[in-house]
Amino acid sequence: LLELLQADYYASFVWHDATRRFGEAVFLNMDANNLANYDRYYQYHDPITFRLQARREPTLVTQVMPQRELLRTEFFNDFLARDGLHWGVNAYAYAGDRNIGDVRIWRGRARANFDAHTLELLRLVEPAFTGALLRAQGGSSLPEACAPASTLKLSVREYEIARMIADDLSDKEIAYQLGVEISTVRTHLKRMFDKLGVRRRSGVASLLSRHR
């Protein structure tokens, strides 16, 4: 997921309604001691996460708080910045009206902010991680048609091509936009068909358009 989103840091938490707190952190490229501080203190002094949670869809941190305001907070300077987190995007898993967990993705300061493309990709994989969280908590998974876990196997380039297929671009048009040969596009297509379990372009387009 970090490669797909060209990101540097990942964390996922399970939300507990009874205690009104996040727990069971899973993380990459972040310090365990710093995450322990989040568990003890910073989740109760967090100016962004509940705003993001309330939106119930993939959301850039800058959509709920301007970056210049975030940079002035204790939460940023004493928690996020310690691990180098600068630009963030969150997605939340819901079972009906119940929030069951989240995915928090961050980039370092040297990169640009996330964008609409990021949100589109997170919407695509959202059913898969929601299903995974439900299974981890012993609940029923989402219907198979709504949980395209196979899309998680696609490379960054394959996702780009899949999006163009969903936009009804031809192989020639895709090759032109990517600056590659048509034969290269068709090689990617064959791999995508195998990964997604489809036989033709319309299957790719249908899968992506269902979750855009």
C-alpha positions as protocol buffer text, in pm:
chain_id: "A"
residue {
  index: 1
  type: LEU
  ca { x: 0 y: 0 z: 0 }
}
residue {
  index: 2
  type: LEU
  ca { x: 288 y: 238 z: 75 }
}
residue {
  index: 3
  type: GLU
  ca { x: 434 y: 171 z: -270 }
}
residue {
  index: 4
  type: LEU
  ca { x: 96 y: 214 z: -436 }
}
residue {
  index: 5
  type: LEU
  ca { x: 39 y: 552 z: -268 }
}
residue {
  index: 6
  type: GLN
  ca { x: 406 y: 659 z: -285 }
}
residue {
  index: 7
  type: ALA
  ca { x: 398 y: 706 z: 92 }
}
residue {
  index: 8
  type: ASP
  ca { x: 645 y: 658 z: 377 }
}
residue {
  index: 9
  type: TYR
  ca { x: 449 y: 567 z: 689 }
}
residue {
  index: 10
  type: TYR
  ca { x: 154 y: 345 z: 772 }
}
residue {
  index: 11
  type: ALA
  ca { x: -58 y: 287 z: 1082 }
}
residue {
  index: 12
  type: SER
  ca { x: -388 y: 112 z: 1140 }
}
residue {
  index: 13
  type: PHE
  ca { x: -596 y: 114 z: 1457 }
}
residue {
  index: 14
  type: VAL
  ca { x: -905 y: -68 z: 1579 }
}
residue {
  index: 15
  type: TRP
  ca { x: -1176 y: 157 z: 1724 }
}
residue {
  index: 16
  type: HIS
  ca { x: -1349 y: 49 z: 2048 }
}
residue {
  index: 17
  type: ASP
  ca { x: -1691 y: 205 z: 2098 }
}
residue {
  index: 18
  type: ALA
  ca { x: -1718 y: 95 z: 2461 }
}
residue {
  index: 19
  type: THR
  ca { x: -1404 y: 277 z: 2575 }
}
residue {
  index: 20
  type: ARG
  ca { x: -1405 y: 546 z: 2303 }
}
residue {
  index: 21
  type: ARG
  ca { x: -1042 y: 481 z: 2215 }
}
residue {
  index: 22
  type: PHE
  ca { x: -817 y: 341 z: 1944 }
}
residue {
  index: 23
  type: GLY
  ca { x: -606 y: 31 z: 2009 }
}
residue {
  index: 24
  type: GLU
  ca { x: -429 y: -268 z: 1852 }
}
residue {
  index: 25
  type: ALA
  ca { x: -197 y: -56 z: 1641 }
}
residue {
  index: 26
  type: VAL
  ca { x: -28 y: -205 z: 1336 }
}
residue {
  index: 27
  type: PHE
  ca { x: 239 y: 19 z: 1185 }
}
residue {
  index: 28
  type: LEU
  ca { x: 530 y: 50 z: 944 }
}
residue {
  index: 29
  type: ASN
  ca { x: 830 y: 286 z: 961 }
}
residue {
  index: 30
  type: MET
  ca { x: 714 y: 439 z: 1289 }
}
residue {
  index: 31
  type: ASP
  ca { x: 872 y: 414 z: 1634 }
}
residue {
  index: 32
  type: ALA
  ca { x: 696 y: 179 z: 1877 }
}
residue {
  index: 33
  type: ASN
  ca { x: 767 y: 406 z: 2173 }
}
residue {
  index: 34
  type: ASN
  ca { x: 615 y: 702 z: 1992 }
}
residue {
  index: 35
  type: LEU
  ca { x: 304 y: 494 z: 1913 }
}
residue {
  index: 36
  type: ALA
  ca { x: 286 y: 401 z: 2281 }
}
residue {
  index: 37
  type: ASN
  ca { x: 274 y: 774 z: 2357 }
}
residue {
  index: 38
  type: TYR
  ca { x: -18 y: 801 z: 2115 }
}
residue {
  index: 39
  type: ASP
  ca { x: -194 y: 521 z: 2299 }
}
residue {
  index: 40
  type: ARG
  ca { x: -142 y: 685 z: 2639 }
}
residue {
  index: 41
  type: TYR
  ca { x: -181 y: 1054 z: 2561 }
}
residue {
  index: 42
  type: TYR
  ca { x: -195 y: 1188 z: 2207 }
}
residue {
  index: 43
  type: GLN
  ca { x: -511 y: 1010 z: 2094 }
}
residue {
  index: 44
  type: TYR
  ca { x: -690 y: 1215 z: 2359 }
}
residue {
  index: 45
  type: HIS
  ca { x: -525 y: 1535 z: 2231 }
}
residue {
  index: 46
  type: ASP
  ca { x: -561 y: 1466 z: 1859 }
}
residue {
  index: 47
  type: PRO
  ca { x: -709 y: 1758 z: 1660 }
}
residue {
  index: 48
  type: ILE
  ca { x: -761 y: 1572 z: 1331 }
}
residue {
  index: 49
  type: THR
  ca { x: -855 y: 1206 z: 1369 }
}
residue {
  index: 50
  type: PHE
  ca { x: -1213 y: 1245 z: 1491 }
}
residue {
  index: 51
  type: ARG
  ca { x: -1279 y: 1503 z: 1218 }
}
residue {
  index: 52
  type: LEU
  ca { x: -1148 y: 1254 z: 964 }
}
residue {
  index: 53
  type: GLN
  ca { x: -1348 y: 970 z: 1117 }
}
residue {
  index: 54
  type: ALA
  ca { x: -1669 y: 1172 z: 1095 }
}
residue {
  index: 55
  type: ARG
  ca { x: -1635 y: 1203 z: 716 }
}
residue {
  index: 56
  type: ARG
  ca { x: -1663 y: 824 z: 671 }
}
residue {
  index: 57
  type: GLU
  ca { x: -1461 y: 826 z: 348 }
}
residue {
  index: 58
  type: PRO
  ca { x: -1095 y: 858 z: 248 }
}
residue {
  index: 59
  type: THR
  ca { x: -992 y: 1213 z: 337 }
}
residue {
  index: 60
  type: LEU
  ca { x: -675 y: 1421 z: 322 }
}
residue {
  index: 61
  type: VAL
  ca { x: -570 y: 1567 z: 656 }
}
residue {
  index: 62
  type: THR
  ca { x: -559 y: 1908 z: 488 }
}
residue {
  index: 63
  type: GLN
  ca { x: -931 y: 1873 z: 409 }
}
residue {
  index: 64
  type: VAL
  ca { x: -1013 y: 1894 z: 781 }
}
residue {
  index: 65
  type: MET
  ca { x: -730 y: 2122 z: 897 }
}
residue {
  index: 66
  type: PRO
  ca { x: -504 y: 2355 z: 696 }
}
residue {
  index: 67
  type: GLN
  ca { x: -143 y: 2236 z: 706 }
}
residue {
  index: 68
  type: ARG
  ca { x: -21 y: 2564 z: 855 }
}
residue {
  index: 69
  type: GLU
  ca { x: -258 y: 2515 z: 1151 }
}
residue {
  index: 70
  type: LEU
  ca { x: -155 y: 2154 z: 1201 }
}
residue {
  index: 71
  type: LEU
  ca { x: 211 y: 2256 z: 1211 }
}
residue {
  index: 72
  type: ARG
  ca { x: 141 y: 2474 z: 1514 }
}
residue {
  index: 73
  type: THR
  ca { x: -19 y: 2198 z: 1722 }
}
residue {
  index: 74
  type: GLU
  ca { x: 130 y: 1993 z: 2003 }
}
residue {
  index: 75
  type: PHE
  ca { x: 4 y: 1685 z: 1820 }
}
residue {
  index: 76
  type: PHE
  ca { x: 221 y: 1761 z: 1518 }
}
residue {
  index: 77
  type: ASN
  ca { x: 535 y: 1886 z: 1690 }
}
residue {
  index: 78
  type: ASP
  ca { x: 552 y: 1636 z: 1974 }
}
residue {
  index: 79
  type: PHE
  ca { x: 403 y: 1329 z: 1805 }
}
residue {
  index: 80
  type: LEU
  ca { x: 385 y: 1333 z: 1423 }
}
residue {
  index: 81
  type: ALA
  ca { x: 711 y: 1517 z: 1357 }
}
residue {
  index: 82
  type: ARG
  ca { x: 911 y: 1281 z: 1579 }
}
residue {
  index: 83
  type: ASP
  ca { x: 875 y: 1008 z: 1318 }
}
residue {
  index: 84
  type: GLY
  ca { x: 886 y: 1248 z: 1023 }
}
residue {
  index: 85
  type: LEU
  ca { x: 515 y: 1240 z: 938 }
}
residue {
  index: 86
  type: HIS
  ca { x: 410 y: 1551 z: 748 }
}
residue {
  index: 87
  type: TRP
  ca { x: 132 y: 1495 z: 490 }
}
residue {
  index: 88
  type: GLY
  ca { x: -151 y: 1259 z: 585 }
}
residue {
  index: 89
  type: VAL
  ca { x: -454 y: 1078 z: 449 }
}
residue {
  index: 90
  type: ASN
  ca { x: -692 y: 854 z: 642 }
}
residue {
  index: 91
  type: ALA
  ca { x: -957 y: 599 z: 548 }
}
residue {
  index: 92
  type: TYR
  ca { x: -1208 y: 444 z: 787 }
}
residue {
  index: 93
  type: ALA
  ca { x: -1378 y: 106 z: 785 }
}
residue {
  index: 94
  type: TYR
  ca { x: -1745 y: 91 z: 878 }
}
residue {
  index: 95
  type: ALA
  ca { x: -1974 y: -205 z: 944 }
}
residue {
  index: 96
  type: GLY
  ca { x: -2311 y: -39 z: 900 }
}
residue {
  index: 97
  type: ASP
  ca { x: -2297 y: 268 z: 1122 }
}
residue {
  index: 98
  type: ARG
  ca { x: -2020 y: 125 z: 1341 }
}
residue {
  index: 99
  type: ASN
  ca { x: -1661 y: 236 z: 1286 }
}
residue {
  index: 100
  type: ILE
  ca { x: -1435 y: -67 z: 1327 }
}
residue {
  index: 101
  type: GLY
  ca { x: -1095 y: 72 z: 1239 }
}
residue {
  index: 102
  type: ASP
  ca { x: -884 y: 283 z: 1009 }
}
residue {
  index: 103
  type: VAL
  ca { x: -585 y: 317 z: 781 }
}
residue {
  index: 104
  type: ARG
  ca { x: -357 y: 617 z: 829 }
}
residue {
  index: 105
  type: ILE
  ca { x: -103 y: 690 z: 557 }
}
residue {
  index: 106
  type: TRP
  ca { x: 164 y: 960 z: 577 }
}
residue {
  index: 107
  type: ARG
  ca { x: 438 y: 1110 z: 363 }
}
residue {
  index: 108
  type: GLY
  ca { x: 750 y: 1287 z: 481 }
}
residue {
  index: 109
  type: ARG
  ca { x: 810 y: 1657 z: 434 }
}
residue {
  index: 110
  type: ALA
  ca { x: 1025 y: 1605 z: 124 }
}
residue {
  index: 111
  type: ARG
  ca { x: 727 y: 1475 z: -74 }
}
residue {
  index: 112
  type: ALA
  ca { x: 420 y: 1660 z: -200 }
}
residue {
  index: 113
  type: ASN
  ca { x: 79 y: 1628 z: -38 }
}
residue {
  index: 114
  type: PHE
  ca { x: -157 y: 1346 z: -135 }
}
residue {
  index: 115
  type: ASP
  ca { x: -420 y: 1426 z: -398 }
}
residue {
  index: 116
  type: ALA
  ca { x: -748 y: 1316 z: -557 }
}
residue {
  index: 117
  type: HIS
  ca { x: -574 y: 1017 z: -716 }
}
residue {
  index: 118
  type: THR
  ca { x: -483 y: 896 z: -365 }
}
residue {
  index: 119
  type: LEU
  ca { x: -845 y: 921 z: -254 }
}
residue {
  index: 120
  type: GLU
  ca { x: -960 y: 728 z: -560 }
}
residue {
  index: 121
  type: LEU
  ca { x: -717 y: 444 z: -489 }
}
residue {
  index: 122
  type: LEU
  ca { x: -819 y: 428 z: -123 }
}
residue {
  index: 123
  type: ARG
  ca { x: -1186 y: 410 z: -221 }
}
residue {
  index: 124
  type: LEU
  ca { x: -1097 y: 116 z: -442 }
}
residue {
  index: 125
  type: VAL
  ca { x: -920 y: -83 z: -169 }
}
residue {
  index: 126
  type: GLU
  ca { x: -1152 y: 28 z: 114 }
}
residue {
  index: 127
  type: PRO
  ca { x: -1387 y: -275 z: 87 }
}
residue {
  index: 128
  type: ALA
  ca { x: -1089 y: -511 z: 108 }
}
residue {
  index: 129
  type: PHE
  ca { x: -945 y: -369 z: 430 }
}
residue {
  index: 130
  type: THR
  ca { x: -1294 y: -337 z: 580 }
}
residue {
  index: 131
  type: GLY
  ca { x: -1346 y: -707 z: 515 }
}
residue {
  index: 132
  type: ALA
  ca { x: -1006 y: -787 z: 668 }
}
residue {
  index: 133
  type: LEU
  ca { x: -1089 y: -590 z: 984 }
}
residue {
  index: 134
  type: LEU
  ca { x: -1425 y: -764 z: 1015 }
}
residue {
  index: 135
  type: ARG
  ca { x: -1262 y: -1104 z: 986 }
}
residue {
  index: 136
  type: ALA
  ca { x: -994 y: -1008 z: 1239 }
}
residue {
  index: 137
  type: GLN
  ca { x: -1267 y: -914 z: 1486 }
}
residue {
  index: 138
  type: GLY
  ca { x: -1457 y: -1237 z: 1428 }
}
residue {
  index: 139
  type: GLY
  ca { x: -1739 y: -1079 z: 1230 }
}
residue {
  index: 140
  type: SER
  ca { x: -1886 y: -1161 z: 893 }
}
residue {
  index: 141
  type: SER
  ca { x: -1690 y: -1040 z: 596 }
}
residue {
  index: 142
  type: LEU
  ca { x: -1832 y: -820 z: 323 }
}
residue {
  index: 143
  type: PRO
  ca { x: -1993 y: -989 z: 26 }
}
residue {
  index: 144
  type: GLU
  ca { x: -1725 y: -1105 z: -214 }
}
residue {
  index: 145
  type: ALA
  ca { x: -1850 y: -873 z: -490 }
}
residue {
  index: 146
  type: CYS
  ca { x: -1788 y: -576 z: -262 }
}
residue {
  index: 147
  type: ALA
  ca { x: -1443 y: -674 z: -144 }
}
residue {
  index: 148
  type: PRO
  ca { x: -1197 y: -665 z: -436 }
}
residue {
  index: 149
  type: ALA
  ca { x: -896 y: -793 z: -241 }
}
residue {
  index: 150
  type: SER
  ca { x: -738 y: -900 z: -573 }
}
residue {
  index: 151
  type: THR
  ca { x: -693 y: -534 z: -667 }
}
residue {
  index: 152
  type: LEU
  ca { x: -438 y: -505 z: -385 }
}
residue {
  index: 153
  type: LYS
  ca { x: -207 y: -725 z: -596 }
}
residue {
  index: 154
  type: LEU
  ca { x: -179 y: -468 z: -874 }
}
residue {
  index: 155
  type: SER
  ca { x: 138 y: -266 z: -916 }
}
residue {
  index: 156
  type: VAL
  ca { x: 134 y: 114 z: -934 }
}
residue {
  index: 157
  type: ARG
  ca { x: 160 y: 104 z: -1315 }
}
residue {
  index: 158
  type: GLU
  ca { x: -114 y: -158 z: -1338 }
}
residue {
  index: 159
  type: TYR
  ca { x: -344 y: 64 z: -1130 }
}
residue {
  index: 160
  type: GLU
  ca { x: -272 y: 354 z: -1365 }
}
residue {
  index: 161
  type: ILE
  ca { x: -364 y: 143 z: -1666 }
}
residue {
  index: 162
  type: ALA
  ca { x: -673 y: 5 z: -1493 }
}
residue {
  index: 163
  type: ARG
  ca { x: -795 y: 359 z: -1423 }
}
residue {
  index: 164
  type: MET
  ca { x: -744 y: 451 z: -1788 }
}
residue {
  index: 165
  type: ILE
  ca { x: -939 y: 143 z: -1897 }
}
residue {
  index: 166
  type: ALA
  ca { x: -1222 y: 249 z: -1666 }
}
residue {
  index: 167
  type: ASP
  ca { x: -1210 y: 588 z: -1842 }
}
residue {
  index: 168
  type: ASP
  ca { x: -1257 y: 404 z: -2175 }
}
residue {
  index: 169
  type: LEU
  ca { x: -912 y: 476 z: -2319 }
}
residue {
  index: 170
  type: SER
  ca { x: -785 y: 242 z: -2591 }
}
residue {
  index: 171
  type: ASP
  ca { x: -453 y: 56 z: -2570 }
}
residue {
  index: 172
  type: LYS
  ca { x: -307 y: 310 z: -2814 }
}
residue {
  index: 173
  type: GLU
  ca { x: -427 y: 606 z: -2605 }
}
residue {
  index: 174
  type: ILE
  ca { x: -291 y: 449 z: -2285 }
}
residue {
  index: 175
  type: ALA
  ca { x: 46 y: 387 z: -2449 }
}
residue {
  index: 176
  type: TYR
  ca { x: 58 y: 750 z: -2566 }
}
residue {
  index: 177
  type: GLN
  ca { x: -25 y: 889 z: -2221 }
}
residue {
  index: 178
  type: LEU
  ca { x: 232 y: 667 z: -2048 }
}
residue {
  index: 179
  type: GLY
  ca { x: 499 y: 710 z: -2314 }
}
residue {
  index: 180
  type: VAL
  ca { x: 538 y: 336 z: -2374 }
}
residue {
  index: 181
  type: GLU
  ca { x: 485 y: 89 z: -2657 }
}
residue {
  index: 182
  type: ILE
  ca { x: 142 y: -67 z: -2716 }
}
residue {
  index: 183
  type: SER
  ca { x: 304 y: -407 z: -2662 }
}
residue {
  index: 184
  type: THR
  ca { x: 406 y: -294 z: -2311 }
}
residue {
  index: 185
  type: VAL
  ca { x: 49 y: -194 z: -2231 }
}
residue {
  index: 186
  type: ARG
  ca { x: -76 y: -533 z: -2350 }
}
residue {
  index: 187
  type: THR
  ca { x: 180 y: -713 z: -2135 }
}
residue {
  index: 188
  type: HIS
  ca { x: 48 y: -522 z: -1834 }
}
residue {
  index: 189
  type: LEU
  ca { x: -308 y: -607 z: -1938 }
}
residue {
  index: 190
  type: LYS
  ca { x: -235 y: -979 z: -1944 }
}
residue {
  index: 191
  type: ARG
  ca { x: -86 y: -963 z: -1594 }
}
residue {
  index: 192
  type: MET
  ca { x: -384 y: -760 z: -1470 }
}
residue {
  index: 193
  type: PHE
  ca { x: -632 y: -1010 z: -1613 }
}
residue {
  index: 194
  type: ASP
  ca { x: -453 y: -1291 z: -1428 }
}
residue {
  index: 195
  type: LYS
  ca { x: -442 y: -1099 z: -1099 }
}
residue {
  index: 196
  type: LEU
  ca { x: -803 y: -982 z: -1115 }
}
residue {
  index: 197
  type: GLY
  ca { x: -947 y: -1306 z: -1249 }
}
residue {
  index: 198
  type: VAL
  ca { x: -1105 y: -1143 z: -1554 }
}
residue {
  index: 199
  type: ARG
  ca { x: -1076 y: -1223 z: -1925 }
}
residue {
  index: 200
  type: ARG
  ca { x: -1124 y: -889 z: -2098 }
}
residue {
  index: 201
  type: ARG
  ca { x: -1094 y: -512 z: -2054 }
}
residue {
  index: 202
  type: SER
  ca { x: -1462 y: -477 z: -1967 }
}
residue {
  index: 203
  type: GLY
  ca { x: -1404 y: -686 z: -1654 }
}
residue {
  index: 204
  type: VAL
  ca { x: -1133 y: -448 z: -1536 }
}
residue {
  index: 205
  type: ALA
  ca { x: -1350 y: -144 z: -1610 }
}
residue {
  index: 206
  type: SER
  ca { x: -1647 y: -296 z: -1427 }
}
residue {
  index: 207
  type: LEU
  ca { x: -1441 y: -375 z: -1118 }
}
residue {
  index: 208
  type: LEU
  ca { x: -1294 y: -27 z: -1094 }
}
residue {
  index: 209
  type: SER
  ca { x: -1610 y: 167 z: -1179 }
}
residue {
  index: 210
  type: ARG
  ca { x: -1797 y: -21 z: -905 }
}
residue {
  index: 211
  type: HIS
  ca { x: -1564 y: 125 z: -642 }
}
residue {
  index: 212
  type: ARG
  ca { x: -1484 y: 473 z: -774 }
}
